[in-house]
Coordinates of C-alpha atoms in Angstrom, one line a residue:
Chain A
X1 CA 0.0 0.0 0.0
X2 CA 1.1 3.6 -0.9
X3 CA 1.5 6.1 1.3
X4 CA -1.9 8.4 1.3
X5 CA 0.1 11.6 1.2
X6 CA 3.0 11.4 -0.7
X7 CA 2.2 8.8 -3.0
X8 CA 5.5 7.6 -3.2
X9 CA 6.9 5.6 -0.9
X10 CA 5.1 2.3 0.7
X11 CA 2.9 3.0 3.7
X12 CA 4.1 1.3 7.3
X13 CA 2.2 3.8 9.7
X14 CA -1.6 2.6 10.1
X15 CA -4.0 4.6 12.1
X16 CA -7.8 3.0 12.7
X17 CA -9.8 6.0 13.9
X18 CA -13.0 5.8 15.6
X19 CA -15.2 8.5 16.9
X20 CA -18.4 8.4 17.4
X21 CA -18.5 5.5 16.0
X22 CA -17.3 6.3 12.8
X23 CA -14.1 4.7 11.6
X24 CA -11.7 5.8 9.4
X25 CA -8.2 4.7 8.4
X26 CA -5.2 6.9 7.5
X27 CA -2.4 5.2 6.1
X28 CA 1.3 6.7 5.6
X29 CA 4.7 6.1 5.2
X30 CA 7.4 7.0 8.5
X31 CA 8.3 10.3 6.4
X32 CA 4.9 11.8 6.3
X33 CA 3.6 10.3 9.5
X34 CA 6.5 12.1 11.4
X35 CA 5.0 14.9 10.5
X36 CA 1.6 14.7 12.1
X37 CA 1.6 15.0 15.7
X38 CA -1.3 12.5 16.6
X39 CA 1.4 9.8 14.9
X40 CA 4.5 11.1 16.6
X41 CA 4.4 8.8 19.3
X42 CA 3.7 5.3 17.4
X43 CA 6.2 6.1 14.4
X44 CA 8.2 2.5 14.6
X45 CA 11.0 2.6 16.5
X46 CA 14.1 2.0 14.3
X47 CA 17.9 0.7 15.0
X48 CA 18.7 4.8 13.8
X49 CA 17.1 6.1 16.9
X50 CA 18.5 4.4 18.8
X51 CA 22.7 5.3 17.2
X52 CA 21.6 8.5 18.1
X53 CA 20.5 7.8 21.7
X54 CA 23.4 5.8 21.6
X55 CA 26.1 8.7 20.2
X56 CA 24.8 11.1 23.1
X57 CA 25.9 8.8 25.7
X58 CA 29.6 8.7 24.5
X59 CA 32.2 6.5 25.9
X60 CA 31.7 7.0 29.7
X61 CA 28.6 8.4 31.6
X62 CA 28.6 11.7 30.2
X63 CA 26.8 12.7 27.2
X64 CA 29.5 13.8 24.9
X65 CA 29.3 17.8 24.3
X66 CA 30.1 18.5 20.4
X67 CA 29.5 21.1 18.4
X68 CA 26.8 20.3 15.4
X69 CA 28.7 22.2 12.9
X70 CA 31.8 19.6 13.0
X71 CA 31.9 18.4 9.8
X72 CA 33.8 15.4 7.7
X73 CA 36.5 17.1 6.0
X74 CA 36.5 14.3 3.5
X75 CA 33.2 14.7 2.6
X76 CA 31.2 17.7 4.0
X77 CA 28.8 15.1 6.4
X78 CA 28.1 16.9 9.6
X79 CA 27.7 15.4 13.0
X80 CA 24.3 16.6 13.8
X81 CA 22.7 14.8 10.7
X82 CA 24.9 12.1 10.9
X83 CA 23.3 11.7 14.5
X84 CA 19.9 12.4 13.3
X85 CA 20.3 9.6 10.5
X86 CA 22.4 7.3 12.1
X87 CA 24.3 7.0 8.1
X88 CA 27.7 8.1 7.5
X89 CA 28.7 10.3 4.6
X90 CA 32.0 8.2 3.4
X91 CA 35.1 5.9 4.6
X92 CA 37.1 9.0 6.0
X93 CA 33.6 9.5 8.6
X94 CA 34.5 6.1 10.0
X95 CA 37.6 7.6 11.0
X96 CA 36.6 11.5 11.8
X97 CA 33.7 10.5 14.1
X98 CA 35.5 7.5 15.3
X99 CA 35.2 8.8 19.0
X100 CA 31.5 8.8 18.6
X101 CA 31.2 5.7 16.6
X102 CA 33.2 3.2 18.5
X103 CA 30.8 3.2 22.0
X104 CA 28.0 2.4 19.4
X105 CA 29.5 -0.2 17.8
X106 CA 30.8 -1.6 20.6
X107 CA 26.6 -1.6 21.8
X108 CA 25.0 -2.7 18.6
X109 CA 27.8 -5.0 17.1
X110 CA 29.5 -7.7 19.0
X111 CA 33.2 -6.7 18.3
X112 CA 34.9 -4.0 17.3
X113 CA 36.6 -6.2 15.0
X114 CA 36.2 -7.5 11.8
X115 CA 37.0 -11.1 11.6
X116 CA 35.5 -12.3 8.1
X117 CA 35.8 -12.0 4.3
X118 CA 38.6 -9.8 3.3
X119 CA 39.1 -8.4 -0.5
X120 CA 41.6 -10.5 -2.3
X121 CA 42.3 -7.5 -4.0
X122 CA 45.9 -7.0 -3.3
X123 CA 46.5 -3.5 -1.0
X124 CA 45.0 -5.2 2.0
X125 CA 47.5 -5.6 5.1
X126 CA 45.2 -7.6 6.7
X127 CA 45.1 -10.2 4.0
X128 CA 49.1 -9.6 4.3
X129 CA 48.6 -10.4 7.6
X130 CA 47.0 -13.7 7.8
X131 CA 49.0 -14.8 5.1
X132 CA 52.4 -14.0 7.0
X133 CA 51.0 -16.0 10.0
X134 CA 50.2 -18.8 7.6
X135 CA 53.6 -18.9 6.4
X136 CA 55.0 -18.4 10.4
X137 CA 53.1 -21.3 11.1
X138 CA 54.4 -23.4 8.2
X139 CA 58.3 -22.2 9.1
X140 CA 57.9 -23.9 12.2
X141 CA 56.7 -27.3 11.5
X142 CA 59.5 -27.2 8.5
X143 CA 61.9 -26.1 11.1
X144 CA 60.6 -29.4 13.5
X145 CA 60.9 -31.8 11.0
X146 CA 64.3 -30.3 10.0
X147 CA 62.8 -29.9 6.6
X148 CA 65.2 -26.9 5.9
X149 CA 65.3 -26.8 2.5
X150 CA 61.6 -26.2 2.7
X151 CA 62.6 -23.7 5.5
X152 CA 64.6 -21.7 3.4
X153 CA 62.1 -21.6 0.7
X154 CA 59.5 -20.1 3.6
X155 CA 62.0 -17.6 5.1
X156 CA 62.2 -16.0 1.9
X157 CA 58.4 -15.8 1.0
X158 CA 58.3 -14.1 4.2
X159 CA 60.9 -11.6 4.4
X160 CA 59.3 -10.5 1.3
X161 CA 55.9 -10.6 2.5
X162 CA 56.8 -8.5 5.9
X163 CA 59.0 -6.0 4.0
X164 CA 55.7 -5.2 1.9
X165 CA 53.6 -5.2 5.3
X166 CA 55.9 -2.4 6.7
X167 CA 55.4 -0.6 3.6
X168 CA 51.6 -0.3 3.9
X169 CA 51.2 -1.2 7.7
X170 CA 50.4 2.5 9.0
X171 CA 47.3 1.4 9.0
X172 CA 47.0 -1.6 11.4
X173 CA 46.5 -0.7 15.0
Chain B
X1 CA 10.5 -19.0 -12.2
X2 CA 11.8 -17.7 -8.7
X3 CA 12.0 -18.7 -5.0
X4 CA 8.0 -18.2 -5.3
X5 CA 7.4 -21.3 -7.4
X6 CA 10.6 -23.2 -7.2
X7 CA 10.2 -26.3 -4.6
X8 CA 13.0 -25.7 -1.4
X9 CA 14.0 -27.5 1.9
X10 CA 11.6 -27.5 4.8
X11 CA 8.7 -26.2 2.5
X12 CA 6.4 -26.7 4.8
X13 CA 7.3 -23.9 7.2
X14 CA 9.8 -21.9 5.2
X15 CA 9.0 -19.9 2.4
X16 CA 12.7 -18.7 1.2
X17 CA 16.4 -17.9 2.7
X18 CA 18.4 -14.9 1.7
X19 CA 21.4 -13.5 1.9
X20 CA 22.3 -9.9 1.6
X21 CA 25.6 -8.0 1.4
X22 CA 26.1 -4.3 1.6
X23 CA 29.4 -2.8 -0.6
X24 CA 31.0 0.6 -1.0
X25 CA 33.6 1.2 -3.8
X26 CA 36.7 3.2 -2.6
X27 CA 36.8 6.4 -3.9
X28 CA 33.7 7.6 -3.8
X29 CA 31.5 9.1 -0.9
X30 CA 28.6 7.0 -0.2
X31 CA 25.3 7.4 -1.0
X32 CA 24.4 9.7 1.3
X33 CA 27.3 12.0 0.3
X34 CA 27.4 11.6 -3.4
X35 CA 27.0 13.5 -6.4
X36 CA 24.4 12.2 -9.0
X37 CA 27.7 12.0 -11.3
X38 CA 29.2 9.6 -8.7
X39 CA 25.9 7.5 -8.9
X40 CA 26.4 7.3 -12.7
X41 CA 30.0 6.4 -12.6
X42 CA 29.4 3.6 -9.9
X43 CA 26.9 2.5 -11.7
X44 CA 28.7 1.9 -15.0
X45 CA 31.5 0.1 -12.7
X46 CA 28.9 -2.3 -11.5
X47 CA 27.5 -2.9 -15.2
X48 CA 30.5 -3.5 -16.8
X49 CA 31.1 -6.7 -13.9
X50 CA 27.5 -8.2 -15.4
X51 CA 27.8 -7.4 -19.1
X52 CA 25.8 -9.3 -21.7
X53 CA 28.9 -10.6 -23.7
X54 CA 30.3 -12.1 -20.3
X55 CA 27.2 -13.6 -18.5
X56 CA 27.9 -14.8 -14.8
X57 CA 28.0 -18.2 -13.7
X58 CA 26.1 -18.9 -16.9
X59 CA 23.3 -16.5 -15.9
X60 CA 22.2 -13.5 -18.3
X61 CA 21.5 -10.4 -16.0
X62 CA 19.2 -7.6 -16.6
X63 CA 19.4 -3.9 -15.8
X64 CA 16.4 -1.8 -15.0
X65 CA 17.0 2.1 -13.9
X66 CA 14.5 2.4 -11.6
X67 CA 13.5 6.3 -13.2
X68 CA 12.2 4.1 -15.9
X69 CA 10.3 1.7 -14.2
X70 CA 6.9 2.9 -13.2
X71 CA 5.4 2.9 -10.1
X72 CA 3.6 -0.2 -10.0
X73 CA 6.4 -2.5 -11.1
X74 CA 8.2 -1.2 -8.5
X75 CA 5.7 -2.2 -6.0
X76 CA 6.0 -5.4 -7.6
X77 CA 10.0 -6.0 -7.3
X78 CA 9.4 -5.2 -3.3
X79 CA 6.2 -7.5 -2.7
X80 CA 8.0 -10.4 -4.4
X81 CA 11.4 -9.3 -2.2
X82 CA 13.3 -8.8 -5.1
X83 CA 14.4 -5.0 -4.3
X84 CA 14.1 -3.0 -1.5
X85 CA 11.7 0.3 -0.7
X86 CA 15.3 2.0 0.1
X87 CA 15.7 1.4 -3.5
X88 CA 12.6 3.0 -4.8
X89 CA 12.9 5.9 -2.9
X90 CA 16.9 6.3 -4.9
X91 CA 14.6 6.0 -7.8
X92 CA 16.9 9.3 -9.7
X93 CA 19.7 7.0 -9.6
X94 CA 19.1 3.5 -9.0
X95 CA 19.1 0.3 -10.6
X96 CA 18.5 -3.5 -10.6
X97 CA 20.6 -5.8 -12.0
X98 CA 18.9 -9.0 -11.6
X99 CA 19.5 -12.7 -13.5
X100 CA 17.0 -14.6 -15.4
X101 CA 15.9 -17.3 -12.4
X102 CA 15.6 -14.1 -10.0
X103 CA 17.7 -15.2 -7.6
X104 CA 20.7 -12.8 -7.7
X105 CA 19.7 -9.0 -7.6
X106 CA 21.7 -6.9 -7.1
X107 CA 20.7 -2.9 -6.3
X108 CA 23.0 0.1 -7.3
X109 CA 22.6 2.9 -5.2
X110 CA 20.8 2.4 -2.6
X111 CA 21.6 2.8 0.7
X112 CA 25.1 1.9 0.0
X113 CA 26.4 2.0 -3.8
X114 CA 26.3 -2.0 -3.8
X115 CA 23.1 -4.1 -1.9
X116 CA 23.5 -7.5 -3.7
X117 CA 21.3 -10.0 -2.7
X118 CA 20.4 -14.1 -3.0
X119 CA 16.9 -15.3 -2.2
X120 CA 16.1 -19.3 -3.0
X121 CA 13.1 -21.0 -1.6
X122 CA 13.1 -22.9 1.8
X123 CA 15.6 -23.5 3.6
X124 CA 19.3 -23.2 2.2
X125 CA 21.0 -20.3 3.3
X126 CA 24.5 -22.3 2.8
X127 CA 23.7 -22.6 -0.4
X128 CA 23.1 -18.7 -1.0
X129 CA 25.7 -17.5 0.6
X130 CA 28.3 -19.8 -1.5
X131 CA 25.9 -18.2 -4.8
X132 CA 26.5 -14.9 -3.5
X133 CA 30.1 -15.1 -2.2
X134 CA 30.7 -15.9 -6.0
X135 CA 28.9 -13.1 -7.3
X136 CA 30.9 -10.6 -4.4
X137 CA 34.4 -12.3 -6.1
X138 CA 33.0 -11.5 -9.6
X139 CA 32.6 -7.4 -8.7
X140 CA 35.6 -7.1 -6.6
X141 CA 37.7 -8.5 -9.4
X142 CA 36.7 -5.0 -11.0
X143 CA 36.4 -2.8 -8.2
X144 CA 37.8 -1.6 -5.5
X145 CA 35.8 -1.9 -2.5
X146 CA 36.0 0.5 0.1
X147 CA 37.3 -2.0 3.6
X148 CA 38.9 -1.4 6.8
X149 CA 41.6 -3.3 8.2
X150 CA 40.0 -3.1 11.3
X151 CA 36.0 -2.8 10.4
X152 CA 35.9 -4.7 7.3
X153 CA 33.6 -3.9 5.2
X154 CA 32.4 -0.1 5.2
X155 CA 29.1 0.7 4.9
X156 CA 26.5 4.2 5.7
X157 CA 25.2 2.6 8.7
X158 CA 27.0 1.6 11.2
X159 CA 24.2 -1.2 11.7
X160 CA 26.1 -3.1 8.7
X161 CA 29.6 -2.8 8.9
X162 CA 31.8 -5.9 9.3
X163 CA 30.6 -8.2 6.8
X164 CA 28.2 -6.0 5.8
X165 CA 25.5 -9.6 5.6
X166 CA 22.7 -10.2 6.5
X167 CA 21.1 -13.5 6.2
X168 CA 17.5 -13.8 7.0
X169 CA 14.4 -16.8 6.7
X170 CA 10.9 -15.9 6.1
X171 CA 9.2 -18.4 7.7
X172 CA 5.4 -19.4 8.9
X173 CA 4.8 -20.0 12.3
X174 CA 1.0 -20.4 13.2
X175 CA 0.7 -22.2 15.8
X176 CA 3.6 -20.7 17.6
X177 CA 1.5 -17.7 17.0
X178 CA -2.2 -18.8 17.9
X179 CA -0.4 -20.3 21.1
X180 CA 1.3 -17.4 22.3
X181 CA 4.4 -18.9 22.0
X182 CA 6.0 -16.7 19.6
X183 CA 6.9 -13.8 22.3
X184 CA 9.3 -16.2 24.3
X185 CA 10.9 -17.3 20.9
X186 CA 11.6 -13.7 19.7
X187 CA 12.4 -12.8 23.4
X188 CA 15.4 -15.4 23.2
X189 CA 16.0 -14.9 19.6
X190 CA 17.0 -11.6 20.3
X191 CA 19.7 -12.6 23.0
X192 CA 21.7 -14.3 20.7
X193 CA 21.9 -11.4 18.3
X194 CA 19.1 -11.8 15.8
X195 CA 16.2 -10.1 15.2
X196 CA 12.4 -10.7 13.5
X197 CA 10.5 -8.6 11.6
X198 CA 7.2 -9.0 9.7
X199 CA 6.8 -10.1 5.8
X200 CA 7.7 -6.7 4.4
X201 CA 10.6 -5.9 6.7
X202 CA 11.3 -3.4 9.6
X203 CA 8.3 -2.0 11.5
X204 CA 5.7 -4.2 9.2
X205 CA 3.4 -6.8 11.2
X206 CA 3.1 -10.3 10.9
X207 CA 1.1 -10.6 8.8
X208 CA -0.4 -14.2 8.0
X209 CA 1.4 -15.3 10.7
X210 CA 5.3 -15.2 8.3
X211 CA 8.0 -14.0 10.3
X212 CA 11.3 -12.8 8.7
X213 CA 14.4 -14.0 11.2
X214 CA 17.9 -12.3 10.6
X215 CA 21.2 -11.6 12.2
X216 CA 21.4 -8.1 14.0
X217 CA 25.2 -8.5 14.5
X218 CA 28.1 -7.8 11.3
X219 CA 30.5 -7.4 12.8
X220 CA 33.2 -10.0 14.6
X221 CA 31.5 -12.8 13.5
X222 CA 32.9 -14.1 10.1
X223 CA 30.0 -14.6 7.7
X224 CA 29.9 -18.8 8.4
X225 CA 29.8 -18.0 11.7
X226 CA 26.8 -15.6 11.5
X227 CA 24.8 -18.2 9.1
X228 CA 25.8 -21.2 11.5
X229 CA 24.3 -19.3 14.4
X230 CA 21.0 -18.5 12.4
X231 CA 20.4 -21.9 10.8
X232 CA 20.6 -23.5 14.2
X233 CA 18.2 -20.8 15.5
X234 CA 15.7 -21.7 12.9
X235 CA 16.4 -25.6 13.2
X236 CA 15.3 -25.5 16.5
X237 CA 12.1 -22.9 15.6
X238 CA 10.8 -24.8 13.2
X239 CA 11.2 -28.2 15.7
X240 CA 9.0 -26.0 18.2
X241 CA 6.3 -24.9 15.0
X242 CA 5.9 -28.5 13.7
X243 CA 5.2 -29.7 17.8
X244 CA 3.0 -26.8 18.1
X245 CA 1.1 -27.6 14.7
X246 CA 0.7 -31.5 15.8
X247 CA -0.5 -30.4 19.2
X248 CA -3.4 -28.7 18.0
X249 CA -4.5 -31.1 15.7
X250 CA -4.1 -33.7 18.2
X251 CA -6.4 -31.1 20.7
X252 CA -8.6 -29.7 18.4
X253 CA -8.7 -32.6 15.9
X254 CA -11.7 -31.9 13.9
X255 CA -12.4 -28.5 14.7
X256 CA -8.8 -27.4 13.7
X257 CA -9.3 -29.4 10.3
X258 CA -12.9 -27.5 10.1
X259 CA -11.0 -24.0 10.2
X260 CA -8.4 -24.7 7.6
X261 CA -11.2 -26.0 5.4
X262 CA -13.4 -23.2 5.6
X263 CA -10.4 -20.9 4.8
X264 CA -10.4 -22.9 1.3
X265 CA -14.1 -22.5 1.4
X266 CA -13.8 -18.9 1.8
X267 CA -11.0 -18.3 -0.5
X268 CA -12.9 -20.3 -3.1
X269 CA -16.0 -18.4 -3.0
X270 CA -15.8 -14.9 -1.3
X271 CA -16.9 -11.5 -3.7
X272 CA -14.5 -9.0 -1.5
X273 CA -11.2 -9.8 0.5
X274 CA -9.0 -7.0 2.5
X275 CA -5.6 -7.7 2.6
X276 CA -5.5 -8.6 6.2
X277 CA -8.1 -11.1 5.7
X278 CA -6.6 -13.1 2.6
X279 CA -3.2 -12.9 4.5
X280 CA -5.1 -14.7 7.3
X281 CA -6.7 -17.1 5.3
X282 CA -3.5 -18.1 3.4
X283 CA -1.8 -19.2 6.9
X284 CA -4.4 -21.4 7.5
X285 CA -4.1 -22.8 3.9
X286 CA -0.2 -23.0 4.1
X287 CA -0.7 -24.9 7.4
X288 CA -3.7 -27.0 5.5
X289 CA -1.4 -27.8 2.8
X290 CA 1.7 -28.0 5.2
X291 CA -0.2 -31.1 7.3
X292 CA -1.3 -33.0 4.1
X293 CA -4.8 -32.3 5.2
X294 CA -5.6 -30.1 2.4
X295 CA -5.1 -32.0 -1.0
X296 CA -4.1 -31.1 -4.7
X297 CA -2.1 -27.7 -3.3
X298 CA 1.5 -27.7 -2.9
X299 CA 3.5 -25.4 -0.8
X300 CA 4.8 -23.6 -3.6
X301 CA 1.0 -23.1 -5.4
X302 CA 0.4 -21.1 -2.3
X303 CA 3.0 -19.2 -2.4
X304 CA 2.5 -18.1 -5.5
X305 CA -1.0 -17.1 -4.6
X306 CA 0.1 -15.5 -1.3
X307 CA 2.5 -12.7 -4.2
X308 CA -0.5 -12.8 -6.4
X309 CA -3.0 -11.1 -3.5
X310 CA -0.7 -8.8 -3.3
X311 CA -1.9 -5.2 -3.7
X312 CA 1.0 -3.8 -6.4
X313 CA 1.0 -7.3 -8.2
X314 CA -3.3 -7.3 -8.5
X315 CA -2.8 -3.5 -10.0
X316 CA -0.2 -3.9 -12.4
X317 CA -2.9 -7.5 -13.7
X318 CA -5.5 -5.0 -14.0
X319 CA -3.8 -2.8 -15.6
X320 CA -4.6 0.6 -13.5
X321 CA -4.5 1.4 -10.2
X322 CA -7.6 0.2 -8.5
X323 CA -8.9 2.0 -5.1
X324 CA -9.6 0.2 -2.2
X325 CA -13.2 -1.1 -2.9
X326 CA -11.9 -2.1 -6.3
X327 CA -9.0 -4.1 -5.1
X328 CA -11.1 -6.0 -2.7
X329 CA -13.2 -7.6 -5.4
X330 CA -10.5 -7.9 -7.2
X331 CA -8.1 -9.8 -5.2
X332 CA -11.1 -11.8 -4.4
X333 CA -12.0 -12.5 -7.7
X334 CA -8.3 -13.2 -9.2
X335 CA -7.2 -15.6 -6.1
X336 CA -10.9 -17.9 -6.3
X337 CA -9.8 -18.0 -10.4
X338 CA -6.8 -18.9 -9.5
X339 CA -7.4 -21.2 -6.9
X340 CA -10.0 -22.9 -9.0
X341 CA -7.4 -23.6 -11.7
X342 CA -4.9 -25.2 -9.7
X343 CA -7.7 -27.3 -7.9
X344 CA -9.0 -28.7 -11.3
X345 CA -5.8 -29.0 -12.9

């Protein structure tokens, strides 16, 4: 169903009125309901109000005190509409509003770290990373079994490998 | 054909599984941020990875712009969870790319520049995510996308960062409902980190009785980890539906029969149907069907009459956009024609 108002996007608010016994039915989409007052209070509740309950709690106990007009200075996204939205403007917000962002990750995600799928597009330490562990790993048992030819062979991959790491590495924390 | 008429896993209380991953490319600001001329540069990017001369896994794809698309059809891509309402509302610069078994879509600009999804019917979320993890390899061998050491994948909400998946089962669960059972399950649901919503997504109600289960969490889990934890979720939800379903009919025995035969009575023979009403009266044929008590349906016949009662797909039939009166004979009308044909056939 179509939102009685703006035609556009798909309904989600439903009002049955009755008064008097007469009924009626208004039906709208979150946009257009938010801005009648009778619907104010039984707009859904989304996962975005609540980053921005979130934000103002900050790290500790006290709300954090920041001025709205801080903006991204990668791309122009400010802090109070990124609060109202709970959406960021681009990669570089991630790090700009990180002060604000981790205590709400921290409460809506499990970890703060990714642990999953990583590009195999090369550029990625952290793919550097596991693959210099893998090759640790491997140096060892060849270095158990006195496989040192093998050994050799490993040591070199991986002097290569960590000399690239320290290249690109800045970013690993 | 589509998840709506194909035959799946655990048919009788799942209608499909689907997996969803949210992608930036570097470079560019995201949606929120960008400039329409961004929108048409990532949007040749994503093209080119699903061009006819090179079809994917086999598949030819399809690319709508959603400007061009008009208003009805779009209500139809969202009833039959093919694109989002996100996407709609993007409409000046989004598109669908979607394969010829409607099973991989994937949605340009919308809420992030990449929203690919895999939807199959019943139960095989394993089996979307390995589909979909393909189609993800295909598009990054193009572009780059925009990840974090540290948070994976980036996306505009902070809701989907990480792995930027989400893996959800649209299921139907009547008799956890009718028994009041349903409000423990969410209740625990939601301590291990997944969430339900209704048929059409965040804030909509349950209606007939179908339930859409998904992972709140992206990120720290890897992306097996998150679909392990959901599948056994649902294993053990659908264990407690089936129980609940064979307790009533051993209670109720005949009475219970009686009500899902008078919803084929009704559905067969009634002038004027809300939606709230045919959405009720297809749980009770689903269940019917689902306990072999109802013949000559299949799981999958409903389902496709369960789309086909929907309002956008009964106005783009007809041909116009009906008013409410209108629709209500007509949904009536098109679902007892339908019904009528599958039962004779």
């Amino acid at each position: 169903m179509l939102c009685e108002e703006c035609r556009q996007r798909q309904a989600t608010v439903h009002m049955t009125k009755i008064i008097n016994n007469m009924r009626s039915e208004i039906h709208l989409c979150e946009q257009c309901a938010s801005n009648h007052e009778e619907f104010a209070s039984i707009t859904p509740f989304s996962m975005n109000d609540l980053i921005a309950s979130f934000m103002d709690m900050g790290a500790g106990h006290q709300p954090f005190v920041r001025s709205a007009t801080v903006k991204c200075p990668a791309c122009g996204m400010d802090y109070a509409k990124f609060k109202k939205t709970g959406m960021l403007g681009c990669r570089e917000c991630y790090r700009h509003f990180s002060n604000e962002l981790l205590p709400v990750l921290r409460k809506i995600q499990s970890r703060t770290e990714h642990s999953g799928k990583v590009p195999k597009r090369s550029g990625s330490s952290l793919l550097l990373k596991k693959q210099i562990n893998e090759l640790r790993q491997e140096l060892k048992i060849a270095v158990e079994t006195e496989a040192f030819e093998r050994a050799a062979e490993i040591r070199d991959r991986l002097k290569a490998l960590e000399a690239s790491y320290r290249e690109q590495g800045r970013d690993i924390k | 054909m589509s998840w709506i008429e194909e035959k799946g896993p655990d048919r009788d209380v799942v209608l499909s599984s689907r997996i969803r991953l949210a992608r930036n490319i570097a470079g560019y600001p995201f949606p929120t941020m960008m400039k329409d001329s961004d929108a048409r540069e990532i949007l040749d990017v994503v093209k080119r990875c699903f061009s006819v001369s090179t079809p994917f896994s086999g598949r030819r794809y399809s690319v709508t712009h959603i400007k061009d698309l008009p208003m009805v059809d779009r209500q139809v891509l969202v009833e039959k969870h093919l694109a989002s309402i996100d996407l709609m509302q993007h409409s000046d610069v989004a598109a669908l790319i979607m394969d010829d078994r409607q099973r991989v879509t994937i949605m340009v600009n919308e809420e992030d520049h990449i929203r690919m999804q895999c939807i199959l019917p019943g139960f095989q979320l394993d089996k979307a995510w390995e589909m979909l993890d393909r189609v993800d390899d295909t598009i990054e061998a193009e572009v780059e996308y925009s990840f974090d050491d540290r948070l994976g994948y980036l996306t505009t909400c902070p809701t989907n960062v990480g792995t930027g998946l989400r893996a959800s089962v649209m299921m139907h669960l009547p008799a956890l409902t009718v028994s009041k059972q349903i409000g423990a399950v969410l209740q625990t649901i939601s301590k291990i980190g997944l969430t339900a919503r209704g048929l059409y997504g965040e804030g909509s109600e349950a209606l007939g009785n179908i339930y859409q289960i998904s992972n709140q969490i992206t990120l720290g889990p890897s992306e097996q980890d998150i679909i392990n934890n959901l599948t056994v979720a649902c294993q053990r939800i659908f264990e407690k539906e089936r129980m609940a379903q064979q307790a009533m009919l051993k209670v109720s025995g005949k009475q219970f029969e009686d009500v899902l035969w008078r919803a084929l009575g009704t559905l067969t023979h009634a002038r004027v149907m809300e939606i709230k009403e045919f959405m009720a009266l297809m749980s009770q044929l689903r269940l019917g069907v689902g306990l072999s008590i109802i013949p000559g349906l299949t799981a999958e016949n409903v389902n496709e009459l369960m789309i086909l009662g929907q309002s956008g797909v009964l106005n783009k039939r007809a041909g116009r956009e009906l008013d409410d009166a209108d629709l209500n004979v007509y949904r009536a009308e098109t679902i007892r024609n339908r019904l009528n044909e599958i039962l004779q056939a």
